[in-house]
Coordinates of C-alpha atoms and ligand atoms in Angstrom, one line a residue:
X1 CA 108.2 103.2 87.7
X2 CA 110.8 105.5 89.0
X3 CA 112.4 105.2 92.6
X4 CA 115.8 106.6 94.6
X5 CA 117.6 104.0 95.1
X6 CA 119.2 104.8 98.4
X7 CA 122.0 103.1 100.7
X8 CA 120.4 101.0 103.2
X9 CA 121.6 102.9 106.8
X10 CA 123.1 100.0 108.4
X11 CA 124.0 96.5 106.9
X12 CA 122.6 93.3 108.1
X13 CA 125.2 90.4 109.1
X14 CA 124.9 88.2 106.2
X15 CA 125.3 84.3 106.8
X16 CA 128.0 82.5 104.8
X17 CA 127.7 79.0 103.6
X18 CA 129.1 76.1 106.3
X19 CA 133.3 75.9 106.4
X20 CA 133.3 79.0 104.2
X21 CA 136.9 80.0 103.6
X22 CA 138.8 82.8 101.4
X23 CA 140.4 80.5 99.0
X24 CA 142.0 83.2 97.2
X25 CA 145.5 84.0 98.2
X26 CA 147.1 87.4 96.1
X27 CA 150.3 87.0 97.2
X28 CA 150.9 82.7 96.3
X29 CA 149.2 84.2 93.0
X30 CA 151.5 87.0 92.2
X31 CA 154.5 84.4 93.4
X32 CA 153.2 82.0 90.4
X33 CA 153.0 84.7 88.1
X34 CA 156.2 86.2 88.9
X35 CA 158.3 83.2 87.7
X36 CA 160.4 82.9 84.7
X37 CA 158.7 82.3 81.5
X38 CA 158.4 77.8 80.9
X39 CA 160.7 76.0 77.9
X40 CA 158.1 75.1 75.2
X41 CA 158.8 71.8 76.3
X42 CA 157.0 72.3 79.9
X43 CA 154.2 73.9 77.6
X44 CA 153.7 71.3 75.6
X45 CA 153.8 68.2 78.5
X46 CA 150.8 70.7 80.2
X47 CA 149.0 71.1 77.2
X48 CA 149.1 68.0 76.4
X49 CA 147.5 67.2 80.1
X50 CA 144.5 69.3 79.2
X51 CA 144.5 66.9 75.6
X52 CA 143.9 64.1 77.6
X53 CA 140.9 66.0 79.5
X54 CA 142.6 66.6 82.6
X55 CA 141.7 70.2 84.4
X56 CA 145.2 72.3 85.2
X57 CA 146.0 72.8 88.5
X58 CA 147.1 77.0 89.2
X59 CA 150.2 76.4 89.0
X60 CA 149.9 74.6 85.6
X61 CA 147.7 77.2 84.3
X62 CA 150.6 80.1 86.1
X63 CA 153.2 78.7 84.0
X64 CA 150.8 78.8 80.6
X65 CA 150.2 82.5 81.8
X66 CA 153.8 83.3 81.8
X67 CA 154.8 82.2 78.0
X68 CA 156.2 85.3 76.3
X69 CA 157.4 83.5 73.5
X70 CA 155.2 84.2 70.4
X71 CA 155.8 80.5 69.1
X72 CA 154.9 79.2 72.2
X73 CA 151.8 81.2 72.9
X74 CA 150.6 80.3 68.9
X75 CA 151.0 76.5 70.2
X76 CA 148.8 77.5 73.3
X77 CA 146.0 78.8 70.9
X78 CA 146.6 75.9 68.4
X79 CA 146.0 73.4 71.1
X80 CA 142.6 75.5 72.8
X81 CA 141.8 75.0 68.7
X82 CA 142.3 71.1 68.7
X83 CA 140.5 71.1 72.5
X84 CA 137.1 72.5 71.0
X85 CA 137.1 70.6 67.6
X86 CA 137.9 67.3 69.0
X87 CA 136.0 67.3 72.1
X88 CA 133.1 70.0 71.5
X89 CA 132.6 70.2 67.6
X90 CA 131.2 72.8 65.8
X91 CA 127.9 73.9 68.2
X92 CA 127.3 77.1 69.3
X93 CA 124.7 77.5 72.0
X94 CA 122.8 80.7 71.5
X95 CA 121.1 83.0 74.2
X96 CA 119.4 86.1 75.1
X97 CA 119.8 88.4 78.1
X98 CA 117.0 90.3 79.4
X99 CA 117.2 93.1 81.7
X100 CA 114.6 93.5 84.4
X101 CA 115.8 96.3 86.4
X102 CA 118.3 98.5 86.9
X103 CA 117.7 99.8 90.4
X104 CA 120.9 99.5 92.8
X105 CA 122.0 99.8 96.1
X106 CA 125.3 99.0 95.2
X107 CA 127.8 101.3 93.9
X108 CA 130.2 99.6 91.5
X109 CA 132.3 102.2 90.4
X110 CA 132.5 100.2 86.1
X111 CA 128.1 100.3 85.9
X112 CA 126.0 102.7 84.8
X113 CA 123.2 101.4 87.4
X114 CA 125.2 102.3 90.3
X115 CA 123.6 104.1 93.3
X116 CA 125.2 107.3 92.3
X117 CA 124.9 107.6 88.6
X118 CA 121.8 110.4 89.1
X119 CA 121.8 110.2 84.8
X120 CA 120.1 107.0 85.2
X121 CA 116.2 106.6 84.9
X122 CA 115.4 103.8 87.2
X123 CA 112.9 101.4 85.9
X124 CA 111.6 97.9 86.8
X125 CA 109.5 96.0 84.3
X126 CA 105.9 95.2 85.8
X127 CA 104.5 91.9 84.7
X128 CA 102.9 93.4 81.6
X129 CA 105.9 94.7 80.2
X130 CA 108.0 91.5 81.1
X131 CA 105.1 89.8 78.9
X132 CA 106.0 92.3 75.9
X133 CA 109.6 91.7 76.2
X134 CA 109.7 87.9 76.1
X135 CA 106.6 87.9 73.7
X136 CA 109.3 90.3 71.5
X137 CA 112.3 87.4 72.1
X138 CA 110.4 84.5 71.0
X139 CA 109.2 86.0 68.2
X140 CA 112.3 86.6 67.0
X141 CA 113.2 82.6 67.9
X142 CA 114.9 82.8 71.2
X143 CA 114.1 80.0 73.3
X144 CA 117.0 80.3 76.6
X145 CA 117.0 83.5 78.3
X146 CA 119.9 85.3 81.2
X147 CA 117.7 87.3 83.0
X148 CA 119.9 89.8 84.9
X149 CA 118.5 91.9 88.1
X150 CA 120.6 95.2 89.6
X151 CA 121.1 94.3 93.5
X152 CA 118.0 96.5 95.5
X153 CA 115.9 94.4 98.1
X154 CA 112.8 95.0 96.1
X155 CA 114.5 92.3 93.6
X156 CA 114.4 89.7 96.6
X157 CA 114.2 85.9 95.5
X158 CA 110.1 85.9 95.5
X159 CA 110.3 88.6 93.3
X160 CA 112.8 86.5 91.0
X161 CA 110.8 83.4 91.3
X162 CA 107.9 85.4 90.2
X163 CA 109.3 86.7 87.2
X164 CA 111.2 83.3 86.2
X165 CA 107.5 82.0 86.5
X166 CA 105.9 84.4 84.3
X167 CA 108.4 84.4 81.4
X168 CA 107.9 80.3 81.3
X169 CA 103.7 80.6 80.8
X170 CA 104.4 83.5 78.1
X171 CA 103.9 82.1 74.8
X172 CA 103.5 83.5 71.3
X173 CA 102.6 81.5 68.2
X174 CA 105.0 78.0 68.4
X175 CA 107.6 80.2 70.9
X176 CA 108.4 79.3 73.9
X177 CA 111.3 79.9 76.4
X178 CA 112.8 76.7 77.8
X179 CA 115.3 77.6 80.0
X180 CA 115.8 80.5 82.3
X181 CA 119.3 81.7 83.7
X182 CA 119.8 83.9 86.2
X183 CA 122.3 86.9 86.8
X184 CA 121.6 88.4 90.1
X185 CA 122.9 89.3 93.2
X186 CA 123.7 86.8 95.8
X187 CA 121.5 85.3 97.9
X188 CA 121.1 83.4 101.1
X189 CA 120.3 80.0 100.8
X190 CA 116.8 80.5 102.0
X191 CA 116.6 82.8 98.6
X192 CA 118.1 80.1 96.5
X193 CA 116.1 77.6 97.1
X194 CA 113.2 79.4 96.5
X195 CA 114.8 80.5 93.5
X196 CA 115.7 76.7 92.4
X197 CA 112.2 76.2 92.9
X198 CA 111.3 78.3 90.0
X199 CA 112.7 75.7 87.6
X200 CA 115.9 78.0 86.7
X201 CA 118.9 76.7 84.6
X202 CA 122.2 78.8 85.7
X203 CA 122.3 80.8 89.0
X204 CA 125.6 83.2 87.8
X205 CA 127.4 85.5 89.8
X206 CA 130.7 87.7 88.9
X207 CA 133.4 87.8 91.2
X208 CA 134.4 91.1 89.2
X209 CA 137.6 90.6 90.4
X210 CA 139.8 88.3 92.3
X211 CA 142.1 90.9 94.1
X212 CA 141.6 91.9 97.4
X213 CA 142.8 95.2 97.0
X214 CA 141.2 95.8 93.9
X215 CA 137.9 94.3 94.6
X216 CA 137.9 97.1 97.8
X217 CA 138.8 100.1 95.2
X218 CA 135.7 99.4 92.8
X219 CA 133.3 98.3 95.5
X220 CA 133.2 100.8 98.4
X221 CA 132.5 98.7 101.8
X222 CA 129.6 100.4 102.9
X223 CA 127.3 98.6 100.3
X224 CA 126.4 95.1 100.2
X225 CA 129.0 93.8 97.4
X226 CA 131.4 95.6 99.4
X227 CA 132.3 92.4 101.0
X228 CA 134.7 90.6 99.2
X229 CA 134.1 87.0 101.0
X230 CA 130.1 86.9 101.0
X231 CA 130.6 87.6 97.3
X232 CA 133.3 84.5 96.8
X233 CA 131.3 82.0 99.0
X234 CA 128.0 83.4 96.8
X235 CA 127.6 80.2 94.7
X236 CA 128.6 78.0 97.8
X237 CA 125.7 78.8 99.3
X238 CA 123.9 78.2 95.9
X239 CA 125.3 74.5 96.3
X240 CA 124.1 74.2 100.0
X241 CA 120.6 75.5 98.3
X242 CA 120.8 72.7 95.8
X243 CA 121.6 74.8 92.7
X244 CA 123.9 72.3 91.1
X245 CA 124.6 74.7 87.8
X246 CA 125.8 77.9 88.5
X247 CA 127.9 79.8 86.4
X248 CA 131.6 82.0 88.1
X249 CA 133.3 85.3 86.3
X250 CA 135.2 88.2 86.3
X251 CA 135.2 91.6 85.3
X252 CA 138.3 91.7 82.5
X253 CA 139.8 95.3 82.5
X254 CA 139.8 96.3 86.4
X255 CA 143.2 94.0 87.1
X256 CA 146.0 91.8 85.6
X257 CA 144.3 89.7 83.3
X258 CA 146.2 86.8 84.4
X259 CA 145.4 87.2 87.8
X260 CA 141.9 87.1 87.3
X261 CA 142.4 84.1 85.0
X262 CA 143.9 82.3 88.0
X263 CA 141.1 83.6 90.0
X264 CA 139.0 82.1 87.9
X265 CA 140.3 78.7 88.2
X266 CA 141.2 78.7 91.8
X267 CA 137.4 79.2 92.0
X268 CA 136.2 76.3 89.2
X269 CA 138.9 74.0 91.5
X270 CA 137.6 75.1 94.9
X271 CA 133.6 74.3 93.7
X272 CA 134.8 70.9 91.7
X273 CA 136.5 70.4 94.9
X274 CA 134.3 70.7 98.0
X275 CA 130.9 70.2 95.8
X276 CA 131.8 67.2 93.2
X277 CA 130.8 69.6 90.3
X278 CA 132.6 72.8 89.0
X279 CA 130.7 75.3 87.4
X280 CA 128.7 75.2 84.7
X281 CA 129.9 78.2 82.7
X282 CA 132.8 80.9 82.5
X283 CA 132.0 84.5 81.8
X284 CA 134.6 87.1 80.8
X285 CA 133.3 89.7 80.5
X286 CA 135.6 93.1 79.1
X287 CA 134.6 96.2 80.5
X288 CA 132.5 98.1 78.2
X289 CA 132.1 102.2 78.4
X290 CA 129.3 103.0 80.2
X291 CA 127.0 106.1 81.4
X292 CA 129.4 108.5 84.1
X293 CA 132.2 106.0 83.9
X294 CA 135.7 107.2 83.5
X295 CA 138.1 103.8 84.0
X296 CA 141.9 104.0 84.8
X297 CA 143.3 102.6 81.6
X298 CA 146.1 100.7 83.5
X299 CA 144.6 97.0 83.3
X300 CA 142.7 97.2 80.3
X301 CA 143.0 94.2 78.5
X302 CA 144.3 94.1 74.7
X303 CA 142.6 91.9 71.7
X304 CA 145.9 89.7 71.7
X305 CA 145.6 89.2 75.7
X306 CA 141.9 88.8 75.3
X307 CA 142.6 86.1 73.3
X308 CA 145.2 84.6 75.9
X309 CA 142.3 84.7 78.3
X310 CA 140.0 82.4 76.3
X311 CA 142.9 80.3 75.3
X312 CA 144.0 79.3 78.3
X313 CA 141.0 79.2 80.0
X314 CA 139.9 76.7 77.7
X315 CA 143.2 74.0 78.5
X316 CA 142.6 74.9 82.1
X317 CA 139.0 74.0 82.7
X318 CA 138.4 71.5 79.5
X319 CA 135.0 70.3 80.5
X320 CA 133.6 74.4 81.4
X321 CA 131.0 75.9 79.1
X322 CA 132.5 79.3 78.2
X323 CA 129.9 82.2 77.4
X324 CA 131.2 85.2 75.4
X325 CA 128.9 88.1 75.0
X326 CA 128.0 90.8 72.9
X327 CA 130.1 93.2 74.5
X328 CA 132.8 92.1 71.9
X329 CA 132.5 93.2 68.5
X330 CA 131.5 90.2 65.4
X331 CA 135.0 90.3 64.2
X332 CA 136.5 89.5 67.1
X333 CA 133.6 87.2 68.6
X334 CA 134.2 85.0 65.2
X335 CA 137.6 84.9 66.0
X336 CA 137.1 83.7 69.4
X337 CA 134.4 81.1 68.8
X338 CA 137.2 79.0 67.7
X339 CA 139.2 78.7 71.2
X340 CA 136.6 76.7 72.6
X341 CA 133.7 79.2 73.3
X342 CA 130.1 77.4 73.7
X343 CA 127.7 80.1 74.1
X344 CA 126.9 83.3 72.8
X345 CA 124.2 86.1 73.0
X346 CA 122.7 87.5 69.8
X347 CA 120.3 90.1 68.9
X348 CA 120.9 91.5 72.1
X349 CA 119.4 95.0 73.6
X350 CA 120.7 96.0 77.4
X351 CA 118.5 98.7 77.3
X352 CA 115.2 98.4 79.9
X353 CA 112.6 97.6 77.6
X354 CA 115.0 97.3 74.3
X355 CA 113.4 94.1 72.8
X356 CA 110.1 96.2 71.8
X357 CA 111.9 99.3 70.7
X358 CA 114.2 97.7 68.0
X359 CA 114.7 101.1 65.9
X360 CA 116.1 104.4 66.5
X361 CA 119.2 105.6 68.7
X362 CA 119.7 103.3 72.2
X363 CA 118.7 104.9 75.7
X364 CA 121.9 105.6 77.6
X365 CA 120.1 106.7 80.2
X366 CA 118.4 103.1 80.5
X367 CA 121.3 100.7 79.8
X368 CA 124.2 99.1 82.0
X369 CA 127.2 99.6 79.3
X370 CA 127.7 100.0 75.4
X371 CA 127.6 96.8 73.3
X372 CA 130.1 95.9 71.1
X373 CA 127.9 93.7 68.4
X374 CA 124.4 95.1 68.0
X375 CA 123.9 92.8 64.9
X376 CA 120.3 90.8 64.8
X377 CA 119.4 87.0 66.2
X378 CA 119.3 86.1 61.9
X379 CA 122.9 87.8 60.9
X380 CA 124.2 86.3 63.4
X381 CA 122.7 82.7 63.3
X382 CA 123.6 83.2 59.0
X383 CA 127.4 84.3 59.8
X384 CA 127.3 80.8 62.1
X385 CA 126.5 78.4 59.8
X386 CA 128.4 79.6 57.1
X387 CA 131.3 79.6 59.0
X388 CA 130.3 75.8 59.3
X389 CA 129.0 76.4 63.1
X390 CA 125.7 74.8 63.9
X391 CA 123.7 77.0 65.6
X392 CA 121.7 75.7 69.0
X393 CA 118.8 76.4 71.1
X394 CA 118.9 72.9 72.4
X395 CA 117.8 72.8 76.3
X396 CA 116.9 68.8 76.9
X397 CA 119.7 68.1 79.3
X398 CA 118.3 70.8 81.8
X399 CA 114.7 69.3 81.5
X400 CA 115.8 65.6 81.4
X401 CA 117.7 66.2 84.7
X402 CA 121.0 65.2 83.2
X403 CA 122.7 67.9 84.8
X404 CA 126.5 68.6 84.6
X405 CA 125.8 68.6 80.6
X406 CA 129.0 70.0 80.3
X407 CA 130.6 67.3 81.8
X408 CA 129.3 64.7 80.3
X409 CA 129.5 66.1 77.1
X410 CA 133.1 65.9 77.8
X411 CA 133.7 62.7 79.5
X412 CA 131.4 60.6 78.5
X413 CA 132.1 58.9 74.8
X414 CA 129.9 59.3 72.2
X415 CA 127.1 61.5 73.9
X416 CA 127.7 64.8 71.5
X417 CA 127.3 62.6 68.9
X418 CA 124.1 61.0 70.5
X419 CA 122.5 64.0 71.6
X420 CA 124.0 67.2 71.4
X421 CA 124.0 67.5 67.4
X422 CA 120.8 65.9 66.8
X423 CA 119.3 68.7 69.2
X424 CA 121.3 71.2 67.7
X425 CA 119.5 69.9 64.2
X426 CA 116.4 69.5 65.4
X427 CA 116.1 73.2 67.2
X428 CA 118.1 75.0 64.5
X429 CA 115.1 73.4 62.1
X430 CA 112.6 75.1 64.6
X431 CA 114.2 78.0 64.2
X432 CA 114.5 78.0 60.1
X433 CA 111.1 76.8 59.9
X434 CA 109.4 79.4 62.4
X435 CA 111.6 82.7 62.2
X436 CA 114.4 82.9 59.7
X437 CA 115.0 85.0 57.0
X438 CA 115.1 83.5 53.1
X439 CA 119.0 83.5 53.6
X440 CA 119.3 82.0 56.6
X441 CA 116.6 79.1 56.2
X442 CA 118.7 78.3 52.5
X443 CA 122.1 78.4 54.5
X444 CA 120.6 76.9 57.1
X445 CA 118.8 73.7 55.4
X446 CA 121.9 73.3 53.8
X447 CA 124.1 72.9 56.7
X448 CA 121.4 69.9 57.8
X449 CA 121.8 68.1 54.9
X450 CA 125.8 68.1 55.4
X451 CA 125.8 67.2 58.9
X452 CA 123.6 64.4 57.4
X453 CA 125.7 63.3 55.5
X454 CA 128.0 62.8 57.4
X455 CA 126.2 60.8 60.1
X456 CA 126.9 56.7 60.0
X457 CA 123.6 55.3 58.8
X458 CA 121.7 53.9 61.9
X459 CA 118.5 54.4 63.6
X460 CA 119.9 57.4 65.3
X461 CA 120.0 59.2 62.4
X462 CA 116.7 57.7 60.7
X463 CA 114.8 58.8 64.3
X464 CA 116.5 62.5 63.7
X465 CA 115.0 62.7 59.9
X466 CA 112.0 62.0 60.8
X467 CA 112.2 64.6 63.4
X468 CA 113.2 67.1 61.1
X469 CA 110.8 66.0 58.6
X470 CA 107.7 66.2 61.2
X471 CA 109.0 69.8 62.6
X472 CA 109.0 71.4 59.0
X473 CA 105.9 69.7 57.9
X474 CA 103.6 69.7 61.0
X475 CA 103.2 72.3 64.0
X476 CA 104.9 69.7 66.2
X477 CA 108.0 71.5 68.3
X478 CA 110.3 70.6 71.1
X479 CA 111.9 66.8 69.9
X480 CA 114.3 66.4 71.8
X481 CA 116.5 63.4 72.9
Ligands
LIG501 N1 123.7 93.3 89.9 C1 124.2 92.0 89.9 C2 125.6 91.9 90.2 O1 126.3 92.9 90.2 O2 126.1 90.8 90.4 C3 123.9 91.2 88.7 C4 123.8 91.9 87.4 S1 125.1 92.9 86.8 C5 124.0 93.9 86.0 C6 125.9 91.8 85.7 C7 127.4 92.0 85.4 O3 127.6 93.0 84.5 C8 128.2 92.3 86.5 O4 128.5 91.2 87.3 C9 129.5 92.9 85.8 O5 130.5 91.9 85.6 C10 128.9 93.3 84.5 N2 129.2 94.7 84.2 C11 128.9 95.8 85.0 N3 129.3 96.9 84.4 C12 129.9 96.6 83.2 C13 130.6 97.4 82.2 N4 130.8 98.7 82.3 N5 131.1 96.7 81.2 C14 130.9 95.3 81.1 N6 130.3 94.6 82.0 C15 129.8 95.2 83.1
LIG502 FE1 124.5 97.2 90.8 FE2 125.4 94.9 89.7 FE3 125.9 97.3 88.5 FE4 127.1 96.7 90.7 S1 127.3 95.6 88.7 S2 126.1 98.7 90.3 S3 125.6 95.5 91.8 S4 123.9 96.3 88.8

């Protein structure tokens, strides 16, 4: 279907969540970042802070931002290194997003769906083509989906509760999606809950970016994310809804990228703060091109600082997941896996309807921004686990209740080991049983029997064989612990 999208005439007064405040201050910011670069002795006493799984405050984080010295910076990554092998191992969680519509009433001046891009062919999926798209995913083996809305009132939270509800009843052969995340606009808390209601994992929203007067150059004020504070306090009122998992980010490329990494954490502080639990997940996204956009290149951000971004967002919020898309390309997503990320996307399409027209050129016309790895779920699960990753679709936390996974994955001794990597083994089997190619499911079977190997011998680890055994012997799926 094909609508206008058009500016609503006047915008209502939205509600913000109770003692909402604008915790953001540019200028204290700038003051932090301003200061002479640290001794690698004050780098080393704050890295070694994050070692012993503390978060870093700003400032602490400020004065990582500020090394120039090359030696220092390589101790920085060396120590975001040791962070995700000791604590995290060698997991990679892996995703898929799904776009359900691209009209907008916003007018972001980095996206190919804003209001004013007249190039783009505005299309919503109707519940039949929803079906096709997830029946497309799982057959491919995805089992956790993003699904990610432009902002227009016809995507209202019944409409996202509907369509979080339809792509849980959709299955195909032994496929099945398990958890649903959401990328959406903001809501009220009225629209959360209903929301929450549908059984979703991750309620994500971007800040884009942290400054002020940036955020009022790429967002004009007379649309709805023109307002800088509803936008910050978005995942407050998510909290007041009882969405306990939401996941923050920011836009790399439209500011300093050490601002926005300050941003970033001022935010993951502020929600661990007032709520008891910090969020979920980090996104940083790098702007991509995209349809009619024409980007200052004043603030885009380099390989080498990208890296700093994921470095030291990894010290500064230790016990974060940290998702890293598609947008990048494989040689630098391999590269990056190392600093601590714990999600990725794979076999990804942005385009409207991509998932069920896999060949020929991409639709410009029907997609929010170019993507940087276009590479299939199967390459990418093979390049994982022979790079000694082990690939995961595991979603038990989420449906057990434990929520704050990432927390406790962290804090709590011996839980990776107790059910983390047998999930990971157990859903990886799914998927080299059910979808992989010859290549994969040998590279794959092989990686099992190392990381059985090199489990102690107890009933743990007899329970998880026989798991494996009964999922590539049976039609039984979904054992998790
Ligand atoms: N419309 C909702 C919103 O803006 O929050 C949710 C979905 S929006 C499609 C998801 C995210 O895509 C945005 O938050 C933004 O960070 C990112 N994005 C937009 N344009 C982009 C571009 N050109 N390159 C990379 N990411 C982009
Ligand atoms: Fe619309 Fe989101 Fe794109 Fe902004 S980023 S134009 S709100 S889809």
């Amino acid at each position: 279907m094909t609508t206008e999208p058009r500016a609503p005439a006047r915008l209502p007064k939205l509600e913000l969540s109770a003692g909402a405040s604008d915790f953001i201050d540019d200028g204290r910011l700038h003051e932090l970042l301003a200061a002479r670069p640290p001794e690698p002795a004050e780098v080393r006493d704050i890295v070694a802070r994050s070692l012993a799984k503390n978060c870093l405050s700003v400032e602490e984080t400020a004065r990582l931002l500020t090394a120039r010295d090359p030696e220092v910076i390589e101790e920085i990554f060396a120590a975001a290194r040791q962070l995700k092998e000791t604590v995290y191992g060698n997991r990679i969680v892996l995703f898929a997003p799904l776009y359900i519509g691209n009209d907008c009433v916003n007018d972001c001046l980095y996206c190919a769906f804003r209001r004013s891009n007249h190039e783009q062919i505005r299309l919503t999926l109707d519940r039949e083509q929803l079906r096709e798209q997830v029946a497309a995913l799982e057959q491919e083996g995805h089992k956790r989906l993003i699904l990610v809305f432009g902002e227009h009132p016809r995507y209202d939270a019944e409409f996202i509760h509907d369509c979080v509800r339809t792509v849980y009843e959709i299955r195909v052969g032994k496929g099945e999606i398990r958890r649903v995340n959401i990328n959406a606009a903001p809501q009220d808390v009225d629209g959360y809950r209903r929301i929450k209601e549908a059984g979703i994992g991750t309620y994500q929203v971007f800040q884009e970016t942290y400054s002020h007067a940036t955020y009022a150059q790429y967002h004009p004020h007379n649309t709805r994310k023109g307002d800088y504070l509803y936008r910050l306090d978005a995942l407050d009122r998510a909290q007041e809804a009882g969405i306990d998992d939401v996941g923050i980010g920011a836009l790399f490329g439209l500011y300093d990228w050490r601002f926005e990494v300050l941003g970033l954490v001022a935010h993951a502080l502020h929600l661990q703060q007032k709520y008891g639990v910090g969020p979920h997940t980090i996104s940083f996204p790098r702007v991509q091109p995209a349809q009619g956009v024409t980007l200052p290149d004043t603030w885009l951000v380099s390989d080498d600082d990208f890296k700093r971004v994921v470095a030291t967002l990894r010290l500064a919020v230790p016990y974060t997941g940290m998702i890293l898309t598609a947008r990048e390309s494989p040689d630098l997503r391999r590269e990056l896996l190392a600093f601590g990320v714990s999600q990725i996307d794979a076999g990804t399409r942005l385009e409207l309807g991509g998932y069920t027209r896999r060949e020929g050129p991409q639709h410009l016309e029907l997609e929010q921004f170019q993507l940087g790895d276009e590479r299939s779920l199967d390459e990418v699960m093979r390049e994982l686990i022979i790079d000694g990753y082990l690939p995961s679709f595991c979603t038990a936390c989420y449906r057990l209740g434990r929520t704050g996974e990432h927390f406790m994955e962290f804090a709590i001794p011996g839980f990776i080991k107790r059910f983390c990597t047998p999930n990971g083994l157990t859903t990886v089997t799914e998927y080299l049983c059910d979808y992989a190619s010859p290549e994969t499911r040998e590279a794959g079977l092989r990686l099992i029997e190392q990381e059985l190997a090199a489990m102690p011998d107890d009933s743990l680890k007899r329970e998880l064989v026989k798991r494996i055994e009964t999922i590539r012997t049976t039609e039984k799926r979904d054992l998790y612990f």
